[in-house]
Coordinates of C-alpha atoms in Angstrom, one line a residue:
X1 CA 0.0 0.0 0.0
X2 CA 1.4 3.4 -0.9
X3 CA 1.1 6.6 1.2
X4 CA 0.2 9.8 -0.6
X5 CA 2.2 12.8 0.6
X6 CA 2.7 16.4 -0.3
X7 CA 5.9 18.1 0.7
X8 CA 6.4 21.8 0.4
X9 CA 10.0 23.1 0.7
X10 CA 11.5 26.4 -0.8
X11 CA 12.6 28.7 -3.6
X12 CA 12.7 29.4 -7.3
X13 CA 15.7 30.9 -9.3
X14 CA 16.2 32.0 -12.8
X15 CA 18.5 29.6 -14.7
X16 CA 20.5 30.4 -17.9
X17 CA 19.8 28.1 -20.8
X18 CA 22.7 26.1 -22.0
X19 CA 23.1 23.9 -25.1
X20 CA 22.8 20.8 -22.8
X21 CA 19.6 22.3 -21.3
X22 CA 18.1 22.6 -24.7
X23 CA 18.9 19.0 -25.6
X24 CA 17.0 17.9 -22.4
X25 CA 14.1 20.3 -23.0
X26 CA 13.7 19.2 -26.6
X27 CA 13.5 15.6 -25.5
X28 CA 10.2 16.5 -23.7
X29 CA 8.8 18.9 -26.4
X30 CA 7.2 17.8 -29.6
X31 CA 8.4 20.8 -31.6
X32 CA 12.1 21.8 -31.7
X33 CA 12.4 24.8 -29.3
X34 CA 15.1 27.5 -29.3
X35 CA 16.6 29.2 -26.2
X36 CA 14.7 32.5 -26.9
X37 CA 11.4 30.6 -26.8
X38 CA 11.8 29.2 -23.3
X39 CA 12.1 30.6 -19.8
X40 CA 14.0 28.4 -17.3
X41 CA 14.4 28.4 -13.6
X42 CA 15.7 26.1 -10.8
X43 CA 13.8 25.2 -7.6
X44 CA 14.3 23.4 -4.4
X45 CA 11.7 20.6 -4.6
X46 CA 12.3 18.9 -1.2
X47 CA 15.0 18.1 1.3
X48 CA 15.9 15.7 4.1
X49 CA 15.1 18.0 7.0
X50 CA 12.2 17.4 9.4
X51 CA 9.3 19.4 8.1
X52 CA 6.2 21.0 9.5
X53 CA 4.4 17.7 9.4
X54 CA 7.1 16.0 11.4
X55 CA 8.2 14.0 8.4
X56 CA 11.3 13.8 6.4
X57 CA 12.9 12.1 3.3
X58 CA 16.1 10.2 3.7
X59 CA 18.9 10.6 1.1
X60 CA 17.9 7.3 -0.6
X61 CA 14.4 8.6 -1.0
X62 CA 15.7 11.9 -2.5
X63 CA 17.7 9.9 -5.0
X64 CA 14.7 7.9 -6.1
X65 CA 12.5 11.0 -6.3
X66 CA 15.2 12.7 -8.5
X67 CA 14.5 10.1 -11.2
X68 CA 10.7 10.2 -10.7
X69 CA 10.3 13.9 -11.1
X70 CA 11.9 14.4 -14.5
X71 CA 9.2 15.4 -16.9
X72 CA 6.6 16.2 -14.2
X73 CA 4.4 19.3 -14.6
X74 CA 4.2 22.4 -12.4
X75 CA 0.7 23.5 -11.4
X76 CA -1.0 25.6 -8.7
X77 CA -2.1 24.5 -5.2
X78 CA -2.1 20.8 -6.2
X79 CA -5.2 21.4 -8.4
X80 CA -5.0 18.6 -10.9
X81 CA -6.3 20.4 -13.9
X82 CA -4.7 20.7 -17.4
X83 CA -5.5 24.4 -17.4
X84 CA -3.1 24.9 -14.5
X85 CA -0.1 23.3 -16.2
X86 CA 2.6 26.0 -16.5
X87 CA 6.0 24.5 -16.6
X88 CA 7.8 21.1 -16.7
X89 CA 10.9 19.7 -15.0
X90 CA 13.5 18.6 -17.5
X91 CA 16.4 17.9 -15.1
X92 CA 16.9 17.1 -11.4
X93 CA 19.8 16.5 -9.0
X94 CA 20.4 15.7 -5.4
X95 CA 22.7 18.5 -3.9
X96 CA 24.7 18.6 -0.7
X97 CA 24.9 21.6 1.6
X98 CA 26.5 22.5 4.8
X99 CA 25.2 21.6 8.3
X100 CA 23.2 18.7 9.7
X101 CA 19.5 18.1 9.9
X102 CA 17.4 17.7 13.0
X103 CA 17.8 13.9 12.4
X104 CA 21.6 14.3 12.6
X105 CA 22.6 13.5 9.1
X106 CA 24.2 15.8 6.4
X107 CA 21.9 18.2 4.7
X108 CA 20.7 17.2 1.2
X109 CA 18.0 18.6 -1.1
X110 CA 16.5 17.8 -4.4
X111 CA 17.0 20.5 -7.0
X112 CA 14.8 20.7 -10.1
X113 CA 15.2 22.6 -13.3
X114 CA 12.0 23.7 -15.0
X115 CA 11.1 25.3 -18.3
X116 CA 8.0 27.2 -19.7
X117 CA 7.3 28.9 -22.9
X118 CA 7.8 32.6 -23.3
X119 CA 4.3 33.5 -24.3
X120 CA 1.7 36.2 -23.7
X121 CA -0.2 33.9 -21.4
X122 CA 2.9 33.0 -19.3
X123 CA 4.3 36.6 -19.2
X124 CA 2.6 37.5 -15.9
X125 CA 3.8 34.3 -14.2
X126 CA 7.4 34.9 -15.4
X127 CA 7.1 38.5 -14.0
X128 CA 5.9 37.2 -10.6
X129 CA 8.8 34.6 -10.5
X130 CA 11.3 37.3 -11.3
X131 CA 9.8 39.6 -8.6
X132 CA 9.9 36.8 -6.0
X133 CA 6.1 36.7 -5.6
X134 CA 5.7 33.2 -6.9
X135 CA 8.3 31.5 -4.9
X136 CA 7.2 28.6 -2.6
X137 CA 6.6 25.2 -4.1
X138 CA 5.2 21.9 -2.9
X139 CA 5.6 18.4 -4.3
X140 CA 3.0 15.6 -4.6
X141 CA 4.2 12.0 -4.5
X142 CA 3.6 8.6 -2.9
X143 CA 5.8 6.5 -0.7
X144 CA 5.5 2.9 0.3
X145 CA 6.4 3.3 4.0
X146 CA 7.4 5.6 6.8
X147 CA 9.4 4.8 9.9
X148 CA 9.0 6.2 13.4
X149 CA 12.2 7.8 14.9
X150 CA 11.3 6.6 18.4
X151 CA 10.4 2.9 17.9
X152 CA 11.6 2.2 14.3
X153 CA 8.2 0.8 13.3
X154 CA 5.9 1.8 10.5
X155 CA 2.7 1.6 12.5
X156 CA 2.7 2.8 16.1
X157 CA 0.9 5.1 18.5
X158 CA 3.7 7.8 18.7
X159 CA 2.8 11.3 17.7
X160 CA 5.0 13.4 15.5
X161 CA 6.5 16.4 17.3
X162 CA 6.2 14.8 20.8
X163 CA 9.2 13.9 22.9
X164 CA 9.4 10.4 24.4
X165 CA 12.1 9.8 27.0
X166 CA 14.1 12.7 25.6
X167 CA 13.7 11.5 21.9
X168 CA 11.8 13.6 19.4
X169 CA 9.3 11.7 17.3
X170 CA 9.3 12.2 13.5
X171 CA 8.7 9.9 10.6
X172 CA 11.1 9.1 7.8
X173 CA 9.4 8.6 4.4
X174 CA 11.0 5.8 2.4
X175 CA 10.8 4.0 -0.9
X176 CA 8.9 6.6 -3.1
X177 CA 6.7 4.9 -5.6
X178 CA 5.5 7.8 -7.8
X179 CA 5.9 11.5 -8.3
X180 CA 2.7 13.3 -9.4
X181 CA 3.5 17.0 -9.7
X182 CA 4.9 20.1 -8.1
X183 CA 2.9 23.2 -7.3
X184 CA 3.3 26.8 -6.5
X185 CA 1.7 27.2 -3.0
X186 CA 1.4 29.9 -0.4
X187 CA 2.7 28.0 2.7
X188 CA 4.9 24.9 2.1
X189 CA 5.3 22.1 4.6
X190 CA 9.0 22.1 4.0
X191 CA 10.3 25.5 5.1
X192 CA 13.0 26.0 2.5
X193 CA 11.3 24.6 -0.7
X194 CA 10.8 26.9 -3.6
X195 CA 12.4 28.9 -6.4
X196 CA 16.1 29.5 -5.9
X197 CA 17.5 33.0 -6.3
X198 CA 19.1 33.9 -9.6
X199 CA 22.9 33.7 -10.0
X200 CA 22.7 36.9 -12.1
X201 CA 21.6 39.1 -9.2
X202 CA 23.3 37.5 -6.3
X203 CA 26.6 38.9 -4.9
X204 CA 29.7 36.7 -4.8
X205 CA 29.1 35.8 -1.2
X206 CA 25.7 34.4 -2.0
X207 CA 27.1 32.6 -5.1
X208 CA 29.7 30.9 -2.8
X209 CA 26.9 30.0 -0.4
X210 CA 24.9 28.4 -3.2
X211 CA 27.9 26.5 -4.5
X212 CA 28.7 25.1 -1.1
X213 CA 26.5 22.2 -2.1
X214 CA 29.0 21.5 -4.9
X215 CA 32.5 21.5 -3.5
X216 CA 34.1 20.9 -7.0
X217 CA 32.4 24.0 -8.4
X218 CA 33.2 26.0 -5.4
X219 CA 36.9 25.2 -5.7
X220 CA 36.8 26.2 -9.4
X221 CA 35.2 29.5 -8.5
X222 CA 37.9 30.2 -5.8
X223 CA 40.7 29.3 -8.3
X224 CA 39.1 31.7 -10.9
X225 CA 38.9 34.5 -8.3
X226 CA 42.7 34.0 -7.5
X227 CA 43.5 34.1 -11.2
X228 CA 41.4 37.2 -11.7
X229 CA 43.2 38.9 -8.8
X230 CA 46.6 38.1 -10.3
X231 CA 45.3 39.4 -13.7
X232 CA 44.2 42.7 -12.1
X233 CA 47.5 43.1 -10.4
X234 CA 49.4 42.5 -13.7
X235 CA 47.3 45.0 -15.6
X236 CA 47.7 47.6 -12.8
X237 CA 51.5 47.1 -13.0
X238 CA 51.4 47.6 -16.8
X239 CA 49.5 50.9 -16.5
X240 CA 51.7 52.2 -13.7
X241 CA 54.9 51.5 -15.8
X242 CA 53.4 53.2 -18.9
X243 CA 52.4 56.3 -16.9
X244 CA 55.9 56.5 -15.3
X245 CA 57.7 56.3 -18.7
X246 CA 55.3 58.8 -20.3
X247 CA 55.9 61.3 -17.4
X248 CA 59.7 60.9 -17.8
X249 CA 59.8 61.4 -21.6
X250 CA 57.1 64.2 -22.0
X251 CA 57.0 67.0 -19.5
X252 CA 54.1 68.7 -21.2
X253 CA 51.9 65.6 -20.7
X254 CA 48.9 65.9 -18.3
X255 CA 49.5 62.7 -16.3
X256 CA 46.0 62.7 -14.8
X257 CA 44.3 62.6 -18.2
X258 CA 46.9 60.1 -19.5
X259 CA 46.4 57.8 -16.5
X260 CA 42.7 57.9 -17.1
X261 CA 43.2 56.9 -20.7
X262 CA 45.5 54.1 -19.7
X263 CA 42.8 52.6 -17.5
X264 CA 40.7 51.9 -20.7
X265 CA 43.6 50.3 -22.6
X266 CA 43.8 46.5 -23.2
X267 CA 47.0 44.5 -22.6
X268 CA 48.3 44.7 -26.2
X269 CA 47.7 48.5 -26.3
X270 CA 49.6 48.9 -23.0
X271 CA 52.5 46.7 -24.1
X272 CA 52.9 48.6 -27.4
X273 CA 52.7 52.0 -25.8
X274 CA 55.2 51.0 -23.2
X275 CA 57.7 49.8 -25.8
X276 CA 57.3 53.1 -27.7
X277 CA 57.9 55.2 -24.6
X278 CA 60.8 53.0 -23.6
X279 CA 62.5 53.6 -27.0
X280 CA 61.9 57.3 -26.5
X281 CA 63.4 57.0 -23.0
X282 CA 66.6 55.4 -24.4
X283 CA 67.0 58.2 -26.9
X284 CA 66.6 61.0 -24.3
X285 CA 68.7 59.2 -21.7
X286 CA 71.3 57.1 -23.5
X287 CA 73.1 54.5 -21.3
X288 CA 76.6 55.4 -20.2
X289 CA 79.1 53.3 -18.1
X290 CA 79.2 54.1 -14.4
X291 CA 83.0 53.4 -14.1
X292 CA 85.5 54.8 -16.5
X293 CA 88.9 53.2 -17.4
X294 CA 91.6 53.9 -14.8
X295 CA 94.8 55.7 -15.9
X296 CA 96.9 54.5 -13.0
X297 CA 100.1 52.6 -13.5
X298 CA 99.7 48.9 -14.5
X299 CA 99.4 46.5 -11.6
X300 CA 101.1 43.3 -11.1
X301 CA 99.7 40.1 -12.6
X302 CA 98.5 39.0 -9.2
X303 CA 96.2 42.1 -8.9
X304 CA 94.7 42.1 -12.4
X305 CA 92.0 39.5 -11.5
X306 CA 90.4 42.1 -9.2
X307 CA 90.2 45.0 -11.6
X308 CA 86.7 46.1 -12.8

């Protein structure tokens, strides 16, 4: 016997369409769609935290749901009507994030990627998603069992949210059998489910927080930041050297204006201008030896090795 459940977690985020995304989207569409025809966003479908119903999915259940939810429609308030179909999930993944759940295991959540057509009908909904008005979502699915945290049994008299001998009672939902749909709702059961914020508008600190669930991507971002910092230092050094040479070779030059112009130059322009000013520098200030030949009497052979 299966148990029908609805779990409402978190947030929706705008998602840039890649070539790989379009391949997955076109597997679901009948007509060949192009990136400018679709609007995509990512959402937190559910997680393994104890929710408002004193229930939770374990990591194995999230993995099973990940496969079940691909291709499922998005509707409103779990109203199973074709008129309410607005978007469809074309990709899902189980993500890690920092911290531990109330059950004591590492935090995991199921992330979904949805698409909808850019049309006159969908324009108001897209606006509301972008504005953060349509945000919270809930999932509808069925599981084959749930286990009590107090006694470990599927059927017992314990009440979720109550404490028994110092142990909180909650139920772990296991072995999902089917995924029906996901819905935009007003108040989700899972506190953090919904549309995830857009990468485009989030500051770097938020981007790092979002990538904390993907250690490999986070390391790549940090490596890119270090390389970018080195690149900025290199370009700043080129501009400083160019302005220095220009000031030494042309006393009539307004260095403030010249420095401002140098800020807009690319690397090849800076290198070429630096070479030109360095040649001019060599013409104005030709190199001359610091020590001249000595006219003193010749030294003995034993001293010649120490002459400069």
